[in-house]
Amino acid sequence: MNQSGALAVAAAAFTLIGFAGEGRAADCTAPADPYDLSHEQANAVYECLKDDLYAGYQQGDKGWIPSEMVSGYRKWGAATTAPANPGFHGGRFLFTYVNETGFDAYTEYAEDPDIPAGTKIAKESFTIGEDLSVKPGPLFLMEKVAAGVSPETNDWYYMMVAPNGAPQAIDVETACSACHMENYGFQGGLGYPIEDVRLPK
């Protein structure tokens, strides 16, 4: 997969990606303020929303984003026990999946991880408003490529699919890689789930 074109795509406004999905999503509400939400409550919100999240991401052509990543990520391993808001990605709650290639390495949650090329990560997202309404967010995707293929992004490809399935043009160096390395450079640029929702070792 050649993503050199994607790396040079003009930036899209990251915070504007928040289209509401159709269907049951409109019926999902949070039982508490997002900052007071328990992990059990966050899981209940996710269960209400998850079918619509997936269906939304599948709509339409995926352009430069590999369609098999978007269609197949739910077959990967869940790397979190509940969705949680780590404070990035626009304050969205994230639920993380990792493919078999990288699952074991990723779920060590190491500070100096050895992540193999071919690792793929998908993060579903949603927001909870002040009125406790829930809205689907983008699907964030990462793929680890061979050393030296994309040195400007620490050999990670970053991609994003809107809640309505549209591929999103983003400047992956400034909107994705720079943020990951600034905040998580000590762990290879990986923004793991918060500690409370990591898989037990």
PDB file of C-alpha atoms in Angstrom:
ATOM      1  CA  MET A   1       0.000   0.000   0.000  1.00  0.00           C
ATOM      2  CA  ASN A   2       1.557   3.319  -1.053  1.00  0.00           C
ATOM      3  CA  GLN A   3       0.444   6.204   1.122  1.00  0.00           C
ATOM      4  CA  SER A   4       2.879   8.849  -0.074  1.00  0.00           C
ATOM      5  CA  GLY A   5      -0.017  10.717  -1.628  1.00  0.00           C
ATOM      6  CA  ALA A   6      -1.975  10.587   1.571  1.00  0.00           C
ATOM      7  CA  LEU A   7       0.922  12.099   3.508  1.00  0.00           C
ATOM      8  CA  ALA A   8       0.797  15.177   1.306  1.00  0.00           C
ATOM      9  CA  VAL A   9      -2.963  15.692   1.304  1.00  0.00           C
ATOM     10  CA  ALA A  10      -4.051  19.158   2.317  1.00  0.00           C
ATOM     11  CA  ALA A  11      -5.236  19.400   5.918  1.00  0.00           C
ATOM     12  CA  ALA A  12      -8.894  19.084   6.816  1.00  0.00           C
ATOM     13  CA  ALA A  13     -10.177  20.738   9.968  1.00  0.00           C
ATOM     14  CA  PHE A  14      -9.819  17.937  12.511  1.00  0.00           C
ATOM     15  CA  THR A  15     -12.311  19.298  14.993  1.00  0.00           C
ATOM     16  CA  LEU A  16     -15.029  19.623  12.360  1.00  0.00           C
ATOM     17  CA  ILE A  17     -15.321  15.863  11.933  1.00  0.00           C
ATOM     18  CA  GLY A  18     -18.333  15.051  14.052  1.00  0.00           C
ATOM     19  CA  PHE A  19     -21.212  14.126  11.802  1.00  0.00           C
ATOM     20  CA  ALA A  20     -24.041  12.310  13.582  1.00  0.00           C
ATOM     21  CA  GLY A  21     -24.826   8.847  12.309  1.00  0.00           C
ATOM     22  CA  GLU A  22     -28.251   7.663  11.343  1.00  0.00           C
ATOM     23  CA  GLY A  23     -30.552   5.206  13.062  1.00  0.00           C
ATOM     24  CA  ARG A  24     -30.267   4.108  16.667  1.00  0.00           C
ATOM     25  CA  ALA A  25     -27.506   6.567  17.500  1.00  0.00           C
ATOM     26  CA  ALA A  26     -30.133   9.251  17.982  1.00  0.00           C
ATOM     27  CA  ASP A  27     -31.702   7.129  20.737  1.00  0.00           C
ATOM     28  CA  CYS A  28     -28.482   6.678  22.717  1.00  0.00           C
ATOM     29  CA  THR A  29     -27.924   8.915  25.713  1.00  0.00           C
ATOM     30  CA  ALA A  30     -25.400   8.871  28.525  1.00  0.00           C
ATOM     31  CA  PRO A  31     -26.644   8.324  32.091  1.00  0.00           C
ATOM     32  CA  ALA A  32     -24.142  10.809  33.509  1.00  0.00           C
ATOM     33  CA  ASP A  33     -21.795  13.652  32.653  1.00  0.00           C
ATOM     34  CA  PRO A  34     -18.909  12.276  30.564  1.00  0.00           C
ATOM     35  CA  TYR A  35     -16.427  13.140  33.307  1.00  0.00           C
ATOM     36  CA  ASP A  36     -18.461  11.187  35.860  1.00  0.00           C
ATOM     37  CA  LEU A  37     -19.238   8.202  33.656  1.00  0.00           C
ATOM     38  CA  SER A  38     -18.227   4.824  35.088  1.00  0.00           C
ATOM     39  CA  HIS A  39     -16.608   2.258  32.822  1.00  0.00           C
ATOM     40  CA  GLU A  40     -19.759   0.144  33.055  1.00  0.00           C
ATOM     41  CA  GLN A  41     -21.863   3.115  31.944  1.00  0.00           C
ATOM     42  CA  ALA A  42     -19.443   3.899  29.121  1.00  0.00           C
ATOM     43  CA  ASN A  43     -19.733   0.303  27.939  1.00  0.00           C
ATOM     44  CA  ALA A  44     -23.528   0.572  27.997  1.00  0.00           C
ATOM     45  CA  VAL A  45     -23.337   3.666  25.794  1.00  0.00           C
ATOM     46  CA  TYR A  46     -20.986   1.845  23.430  1.00  0.00           C
ATOM     47  CA  GLU A  47     -23.291  -1.184  23.234  1.00  0.00           C
ATOM     48  CA  CYS A  48     -26.161   1.114  22.273  1.00  0.00           C
ATOM     49  CA  LEU A  49     -24.071   2.833  19.618  1.00  0.00           C
ATOM     50  CA  LYS A  50     -21.751   0.148  18.249  1.00  0.00           C
ATOM     51  CA  ASP A  51     -23.962  -1.206  15.446  1.00  0.00           C
ATOM     52  CA  ASP A  52     -24.560   2.271  14.069  1.00  0.00           C
ATOM     53  CA  LEU A  53     -20.885   3.175  14.410  1.00  0.00           C
ATOM     54  CA  TYR A  54     -19.809   0.221  12.308  1.00  0.00           C
ATOM     55  CA  ALA A  55     -22.591   0.644   9.742  1.00  0.00           C
ATOM     56  CA  GLY A  56     -21.727   4.310   9.310  1.00  0.00           C
ATOM     57  CA  TYR A  57     -18.049   3.651   8.716  1.00  0.00           C
ATOM     58  CA  GLN A  58     -18.895   1.112   5.987  1.00  0.00           C
ATOM     59  CA  GLN A  59     -20.816   3.568   3.802  1.00  0.00           C
ATOM     60  CA  GLY A  60     -19.375   4.770   0.515  1.00  0.00           C
ATOM     61  CA  ASP A  61     -16.017   4.536  -1.213  1.00  0.00           C
ATOM     62  CA  LYS A  62     -12.908   4.680   0.957  1.00  0.00           C
ATOM     63  CA  GLY A  63     -10.616   6.328  -1.581  1.00  0.00           C
ATOM     64  CA  TRP A  64      -6.974   5.904  -0.546  1.00  0.00           C
ATOM     65  CA  ILE A  65      -7.875   4.120   2.712  1.00  0.00           C
ATOM     66  CA  PRO A  66      -7.744   0.305   2.420  1.00  0.00           C
ATOM     67  CA  SER A  67     -11.363  -0.823   2.527  1.00  0.00           C
ATOM     68  CA  GLU A  68     -10.391  -4.118   4.164  1.00  0.00           C
ATOM     69  CA  MET A  69      -9.132  -2.230   7.217  1.00  0.00           C
ATOM     70  CA  VAL A  70     -12.467  -0.486   7.600  1.00  0.00           C
ATOM     71  CA  SER A  71     -14.548  -3.589   6.988  1.00  0.00           C
ATOM     72  CA  GLY A  72     -12.393  -5.989   8.986  1.00  0.00           C
ATOM     73  CA  TYR A  73     -11.244  -4.218  12.136  1.00  0.00           C
ATOM     74  CA  ARG A  74     -14.018  -5.670  14.309  1.00  0.00           C
ATOM     75  CA  LYS A  75     -12.401  -9.096  13.782  1.00  0.00           C
ATOM     76  CA  TRP A  76      -9.248  -7.850  15.483  1.00  0.00           C
ATOM     77  CA  GLY A  77      -8.624  -8.047  19.208  1.00  0.00           C
ATOM     78  CA  ALA A  78     -10.148  -5.496  21.564  1.00  0.00           C
ATOM     79  CA  ALA A  79      -7.270  -3.758  23.335  1.00  0.00           C
ATOM     80  CA  THR A  80      -9.458  -2.069  25.933  1.00  0.00           C
ATOM     81  CA  THR A  81     -12.126  -3.201  28.382  1.00  0.00           C
ATOM     82  CA  ALA A  82     -14.279  -0.086  27.941  1.00  0.00           C
ATOM     83  CA  PRO A  83     -14.345   3.096  25.881  1.00  0.00           C
ATOM     84  CA  ALA A  84     -12.616   5.989  27.593  1.00  0.00           C
ATOM     85  CA  ASN A  85     -11.720   9.612  26.969  1.00  0.00           C
ATOM     86  CA  PRO A  86      -7.938  10.066  27.143  1.00  0.00           C
ATOM     87  CA  GLY A  87      -8.183  13.832  26.651  1.00  0.00           C
ATOM     88  CA  PHE A  88      -7.097  13.857  23.009  1.00  0.00           C
ATOM     89  CA  HIS A  89      -8.955  13.328  19.705  1.00  0.00           C
ATOM     90  CA  GLY A  90     -11.278  16.214  20.481  1.00  0.00           C
ATOM     91  CA  GLY A  91     -12.350  14.829  23.850  1.00  0.00           C
ATOM     92  CA  ARG A  92     -13.918  11.764  22.273  1.00  0.00           C
ATOM     93  CA  PHE A  93     -14.367   8.385  23.915  1.00  0.00           C
ATOM     94  CA  LEU A  94     -12.265   5.755  22.136  1.00  0.00           C
ATOM     95  CA  PHE A  95     -12.562   1.983  21.803  1.00  0.00           C
ATOM     96  CA  THR A  96      -9.413   0.371  20.420  1.00  0.00           C
ATOM     97  CA  TYR A  97      -8.907  -2.720  18.255  1.00  0.00           C
ATOM     98  CA  VAL A  98      -5.519  -4.135  17.163  1.00  0.00           C
ATOM     99  CA  ASN A  99      -4.866  -6.797  14.539  1.00  0.00           C
ATOM    100  CA  GLU A 100      -3.189 -10.122  15.295  1.00  0.00           C
ATOM    101  CA  THR A 101       0.202  -8.963  14.020  1.00  0.00           C
ATOM    102  CA  GLY A 102       0.582  -6.335  16.705  1.00  0.00           C
ATOM    103  CA  PHE A 103      -1.897  -7.306  19.410  1.00  0.00           C
ATOM    104  CA  ASP A 104       0.526  -8.958  21.835  1.00  0.00           C
ATOM    105  CA  ALA A 105       3.121  -6.199  21.527  1.00  0.00           C
ATOM    106  CA  TYR A 106       0.546  -3.427  21.805  1.00  0.00           C
ATOM    107  CA  THR A 107      -1.176  -4.862  24.868  1.00  0.00           C
ATOM    108  CA  GLU A 108       2.084  -4.911  26.787  1.00  0.00           C
ATOM    109  CA  TYR A 109       1.445  -1.139  26.910  1.00  0.00           C
ATOM    110  CA  ALA A 110       5.218  -0.727  27.105  1.00  0.00           C
ATOM    111  CA  GLU A 111       7.083   2.562  27.306  1.00  0.00           C
ATOM    112  CA  ASP A 112       9.578   1.425  24.666  1.00  0.00           C
ATOM    113  CA  PRO A 113       7.504  -0.945  22.531  1.00  0.00           C
ATOM    114  CA  ASP A 114       8.769  -3.080  19.677  1.00  0.00           C
ATOM    115  CA  ILE A 115       5.763  -2.883  17.370  1.00  0.00           C
ATOM    116  CA  PRO A 116       6.110  -5.115  14.290  1.00  0.00           C
ATOM    117  CA  ALA A 117       5.518  -3.832  10.788  1.00  0.00           C
ATOM    118  CA  GLY A 118       2.035  -4.800   9.670  1.00  0.00           C
ATOM    119  CA  THR A 119       0.426  -3.818  12.957  1.00  0.00           C
ATOM    120  CA  LYS A 120      -2.940  -2.145  12.403  1.00  0.00           C
ATOM    121  CA  ILE A 121      -4.901  -0.177  14.979  1.00  0.00           C
ATOM    122  CA  ALA A 122      -8.499   1.051  14.786  1.00  0.00           C
ATOM    123  CA  LYS A 123     -10.069   3.434  17.272  1.00  0.00           C
ATOM    124  CA  GLU A 124     -13.812   3.921  17.151  1.00  0.00           C
ATOM    125  CA  SER A 125     -14.984   7.152  18.718  1.00  0.00           C
ATOM    126  CA  PHE A 126     -18.016   8.973  20.032  1.00  0.00           C
ATOM    127  CA  THR A 127     -18.808  12.153  21.923  1.00  0.00           C
ATOM    128  CA  ILE A 128     -21.148  12.891  24.803  1.00  0.00           C
ATOM    129  CA  GLY A 129     -22.664  16.357  24.799  1.00  0.00           C
ATOM    130  CA  GLU A 130     -23.622  18.628  27.677  1.00  0.00           C
ATOM    131  CA  ASP A 131     -27.206  17.411  27.245  1.00  0.00           C
ATOM    132  CA  LEU A 132     -25.900  13.810  27.545  1.00  0.00           C
ATOM    133  CA  SER A 133     -26.679  13.100  23.896  1.00  0.00           C
ATOM    134  CA  VAL A 134     -24.300  10.727  22.150  1.00  0.00           C
ATOM    135  CA  LYS A 135     -22.902  11.251  18.652  1.00  0.00           C
ATOM    136  CA  PRO A 136     -20.730   8.935  16.559  1.00  0.00           C
ATOM    137  CA  GLY A 137     -17.212  10.158  15.883  1.00  0.00           C
ATOM    138  CA  PRO A 138     -14.573   9.234  13.306  1.00  0.00           C
ATOM    139  CA  LEU A 139     -12.791   5.922  12.965  1.00  0.00           C
ATOM    140  CA  PHE A 140      -9.077   6.557  13.527  1.00  0.00           C
ATOM    141  CA  LEU A 141      -6.710   4.107  11.831  1.00  0.00           C
ATOM    142  CA  MET A 142      -2.970   3.486  12.121  1.00  0.00           C
ATOM    143  CA  GLU A 143      -0.702   1.064  10.285  1.00  0.00           C
ATOM    144  CA  LYS A 144       2.938   0.345  11.141  1.00  0.00           C
ATOM    145  CA  VAL A 145       5.093   0.060   8.028  1.00  0.00           C
ATOM    146  CA  ALA A 146       8.652  -1.162   7.527  1.00  0.00           C
ATOM    147  CA  ALA A 147      11.473   0.931   8.942  1.00  0.00           C
ATOM    148  CA  GLY A 148      12.383   3.822   6.673  1.00  0.00           C
ATOM    149  CA  VAL A 149       9.200   3.778   4.594  1.00  0.00           C
ATOM    150  CA  SER A 150       7.721   6.856   6.264  1.00  0.00           C
ATOM    151  CA  PRO A 151      10.388   8.345   8.558  1.00  0.00           C
ATOM    152  CA  GLU A 152       8.535  11.655   8.825  1.00  0.00           C
ATOM    153  CA  THR A 153       5.742   9.858  10.714  1.00  0.00           C
ATOM    154  CA  ASN A 154       7.919   7.388  12.651  1.00  0.00           C
ATOM    155  CA  ASP A 155       6.890   4.734  10.106  1.00  0.00           C
ATOM    156  CA  TRP A 156       3.192   4.964  10.916  1.00  0.00           C
ATOM    157  CA  TYR A 157       0.435   5.629   8.421  1.00  0.00           C
ATOM    158  CA  TYR A 158      -2.503   7.558   9.849  1.00  0.00           C
ATOM    159  CA  MET A 159      -5.990   7.526   8.332  1.00  0.00           C
ATOM    160  CA  MET A 160      -9.430   8.698   9.357  1.00  0.00           C
ATOM    161  CA  VAL A 161     -12.974   7.800   8.274  1.00  0.00           C
ATOM    162  CA  ALA A 162     -15.905  10.070   9.136  1.00  0.00           C
ATOM    163  CA  PRO A 163     -19.017   8.685  10.850  1.00  0.00           C
ATOM    164  CA  ASN A 164     -20.755   8.712   7.461  1.00  0.00           C
ATOM    165  CA  GLY A 165     -18.018   6.572   5.880  1.00  0.00           C
ATOM    166  CA  ALA A 166     -16.216   9.327   3.994  1.00  0.00           C
ATOM    167  CA  PRO A 167     -12.400   9.207   3.996  1.00  0.00           C
ATOM    168  CA  GLN A 168     -10.976  12.337   5.593  1.00  0.00           C
ATOM    169  CA  ALA A 169      -8.051  14.253   4.119  1.00  0.00           C
ATOM    170  CA  ILE A 170      -5.694  15.196   6.940  1.00  0.00           C
ATOM    171  CA  ASP A 171      -2.131  16.441   7.208  1.00  0.00           C
ATOM    172  CA  VAL A 172      -0.842  13.379   9.011  1.00  0.00           C
ATOM    173  CA  GLU A 173       2.456  15.013   9.951  1.00  0.00           C
ATOM    174  CA  THR A 174       0.967  17.957  11.824  1.00  0.00           C
ATOM    175  CA  ALA A 175      -2.474  16.682  12.824  1.00  0.00           C
ATOM    176  CA  CYS A 176      -1.459  13.142  13.797  1.00  0.00           C
ATOM    177  CA  SER A 177       2.216  12.261  14.007  1.00  0.00           C
ATOM    178  CA  ALA A 178       3.424  15.464  15.662  1.00  0.00           C
ATOM    179  CA  CYS A 179       0.750  15.189  18.357  1.00  0.00           C
ATOM    180  CA  HIS A 180       1.468  11.510  18.976  1.00  0.00           C
ATOM    181  CA  MET A 181       5.211  12.069  19.260  1.00  0.00           C
ATOM    182  CA  GLU A 182       4.880  15.183  21.412  1.00  0.00           C
ATOM    183  CA  ASN A 183       2.616  13.449  23.908  1.00  0.00           C
ATOM    184  CA  TYR A 184       3.659   9.805  23.562  1.00  0.00           C
ATOM    185  CA  GLY A 185       7.158   9.859  22.115  1.00  0.00           C
ATOM    186  CA  PHE A 186       8.421   7.966  25.161  1.00  0.00           C
ATOM    187  CA  GLN A 187       6.260   5.005  24.100  1.00  0.00           C
ATOM    188  CA  GLY A 188       6.916   5.006  20.397  1.00  0.00           C
ATOM    189  CA  GLY A 189       4.172   7.514  19.638  1.00  0.00           C
ATOM    190  CA  LEU A 190       1.437   5.132  20.765  1.00  0.00           C
ATOM    191  CA  GLY A 191      -1.478   6.616  22.672  1.00  0.00           C
ATOM    192  CA  TYR A 192      -2.582   3.587  24.648  1.00  0.00           C
ATOM    193  CA  PRO A 193      -5.984   3.390  26.348  1.00  0.00           C
ATOM    194  CA  ILE A 194      -5.975   4.931  29.825  1.00  0.00           C
ATOM    195  CA  GLU A 195      -4.684   2.578  32.505  1.00  0.00           C
ATOM    196  CA  ASP A 196      -8.094   1.875  34.041  1.00  0.00           C
ATOM    197  CA  VAL A 197      -9.355   0.207  30.857  1.00  0.00           C
ATOM    198  CA  ARG A 198      -6.243  -1.651  29.730  1.00  0.00           C
ATOM    199  CA  LEU A 199      -6.370  -5.416  29.490  1.00  0.00           C
ATOM    200  CA  PRO A 200      -5.066  -7.162  32.605  1.00  0.00           C
ATOM    201  CA  LYS A 201      -1.656  -8.767  32.223  1.00  0.00           C
TER     202      LYS A 201
END
